[in-house]
PDB file of C-alpha atoms in Angstrom:
ATOM      1  CA  LEU P   1     -45.374  45.225 -11.685  1.00 77.00           C
ATOM      2  CA  GLU P   2     -44.769  42.968  -8.715  1.00 76.00           C
ATOM      3  CA  ASP P   3     -41.017  42.362  -8.840  1.00 80.00           C
ATOM      4  CA  LEU P   4     -37.936  43.715 -10.568  1.00 86.00           C
ATOM      5  CA  TYR P   5     -34.510  42.167 -10.123  1.00 89.00           C
ATOM      6  CA  ALA P   6     -31.023  42.209 -11.600  1.00 89.00           C
ATOM      7  CA  LEU P   7     -29.922  39.122 -13.377  1.00 89.00           C
ATOM      8  CA  ILE P   8     -26.222  38.561 -13.071  1.00 89.00           C
ATOM      9  CA  THR P   9     -24.324  35.890 -14.989  1.00 88.00           C
ATOM     10  CA  THR P  10     -21.631  34.002 -13.099  1.00 89.00           C
ATOM     11  CA  ASP P  11     -19.623  30.838 -13.266  1.00 88.00           C
ATOM     12  CA  LYS P  12     -19.539  30.636  -9.532  1.00 93.00           C
ATOM     13  CA  LEU P  13     -23.268  30.062  -8.778  1.00 94.00           C
ATOM     14  CA  ALA P  14     -22.926  28.187  -5.424  1.00 96.00           C
ATOM     15  CA  GLU P  15     -20.203  30.518  -4.121  1.00 96.00           C
ATOM     16  CA  THR P  16     -22.397  33.550  -5.005  1.00 96.00           C
ATOM     17  CA  ARG P  17     -25.387  32.079  -3.378  1.00 97.00           C
ATOM     18  CA  ASP P  18     -23.439  31.278  -0.215  1.00 98.00           C
ATOM     19  CA  PHE P  19     -21.933  34.820   0.059  1.00 97.00           C
ATOM     20  CA  TYR P  20     -25.265  36.597  -0.298  1.00 97.00           C
ATOM     21  CA  THR P  21     -27.041  34.314   2.093  1.00 97.00           C
ATOM     22  CA  GLU P  22     -24.273  34.195   4.731  1.00 97.00           C
ATOM     23  CA  TYR P  23     -22.910  37.666   4.642  1.00 97.00           C
ATOM     24  CA  ILE P  24     -25.712  39.938   3.230  1.00 94.00           C
ATOM     25  CA  GLY P  25     -28.708  38.159   4.670  1.00 95.00           C
ATOM     26  CA  PHE P  26     -30.547  37.147   1.631  1.00 97.00           C
ATOM     27  CA  SER P  27     -32.645  33.928   1.504  1.00 97.00           C
ATOM     28  CA  VAL P  28     -32.975  31.504  -1.381  1.00 98.00           C
ATOM     29  CA  ALA P  29     -36.481  31.787  -2.871  1.00 96.00           C
ATOM     30  CA  PHE P  30     -35.777  29.535  -5.873  1.00 97.00           C
ATOM     31  CA  GLU P  31     -32.813  27.483  -6.967  1.00 97.00           C
ATOM     32  CA  ALA P  32     -32.092  25.222  -9.879  1.00 95.00           C
ATOM     33  CA  SER P  33     -28.776  23.862 -11.229  1.00 93.00           C
ATOM     34  CA  TRP P  34     -28.456  26.849 -13.457  1.00 93.00           C
ATOM     35  CA  PHE P  35     -30.353  29.682 -11.600  1.00 94.00           C
ATOM     36  CA  VAL P  36     -30.640  31.129  -8.136  1.00 97.00           C
ATOM     37  CA  TYR P  37     -33.291  33.676  -7.008  1.00 97.00           C
ATOM     38  CA  LEU P  38     -32.577  35.478  -3.733  1.00 97.00           C
ATOM     39  CA  VAL P  39     -34.680  37.834  -1.654  1.00 97.00           C
ATOM     40  CA  SER P  40     -33.865  40.018   1.336  1.00 95.00           C
ATOM     41  CA  ALA P  41     -35.966  40.229   4.516  1.00 91.00           C
ATOM     42  CA  GLY P  42     -38.168  43.178   5.495  1.00 87.00           C
ATOM     43  CA  GLU P  43     -41.242  45.123   4.588  1.00 89.00           C
ATOM     44  CA  ARG P  44     -39.898  45.996   1.071  1.00 86.00           C
ATOM     45  CA  PRO P  45     -37.684  43.031   0.110  1.00 89.00           C
ATOM     46  CA  LEU P  46     -35.029  43.283  -2.549  1.00 92.00           C
ATOM     47  CA  SER P  47     -34.422  40.577  -5.125  1.00 95.00           C
ATOM     48  CA  LEU P  48     -31.382  39.363  -7.047  1.00 95.00           C
ATOM     49  CA  ALA P  49     -31.011  36.512  -9.512  1.00 95.00           C
ATOM     50  CA  PHE P  50     -27.827  34.759 -10.683  1.00 94.00           C
ATOM     51  CA  MET P  51     -27.493  32.277 -13.525  1.00 91.00           C
ATOM     52  CA  ARG P  52     -24.733  30.129 -14.948  1.00 90.00           C
ATOM     53  CA  SER P  53     -23.177  31.410 -18.242  1.00 80.00           C
ATOM     54  CA  ASP P  54     -23.436  28.043 -19.897  1.00 81.00           C
ATOM     55  CA  HIS P  55     -27.204  27.785 -19.800  1.00 72.00           C
ATOM     56  CA  PRO P  56     -28.893  28.067 -23.176  1.00 71.00           C
ATOM     57  CA  SER P  57     -31.204  30.846 -22.009  1.00 69.00           C
ATOM     58  CA  ASN P  58     -28.322  33.132 -21.085  1.00 63.00           C
ATOM     59  CA  PRO P  59     -29.315  36.459 -22.571  1.00 61.00           C
ATOM     60  CA  PRO P  60     -26.961  38.263 -24.785  1.00 58.00           C
ATOM     61  CA  GLY P  61     -25.207  41.195 -23.101  1.00 60.00           C
ATOM     62  CA  PRO P  62     -22.172  42.161 -21.031  1.00 56.00           C
ATOM     63  CA  GLU P  63     -19.388  39.700 -20.266  1.00 63.00           C
ATOM     64  CA  ILE P  64     -19.661  37.391 -17.222  1.00 63.00           C
ATOM     65  CA  PHE P  65     -19.165  39.431 -14.081  1.00 63.00           C
ATOM     66  CA  ASN P  66     -15.664  38.750 -12.764  1.00 68.00           C
ATOM     67  CA  GLY P  67     -15.918  40.620  -9.408  1.00 67.00           C
ATOM     68  CA  LYS P  68     -14.000  43.742 -10.600  1.00 65.00           C
TER      69      LYS P  68
END
């Protein structure tokens, strides 16, 4: 196992990316129109991924995260 990350579905992909890079210090490792993969700095980096809810590969599961 090399990496494990949460995948969060959002309709505000650009805003989410901007928040995590500007205020939390993550960097964009990969980005597409429907998906953003972020990593933190440091010896043991953390990873997060965000995807748009309207992409066909959106996995079934909980409702879209609304920030609450």
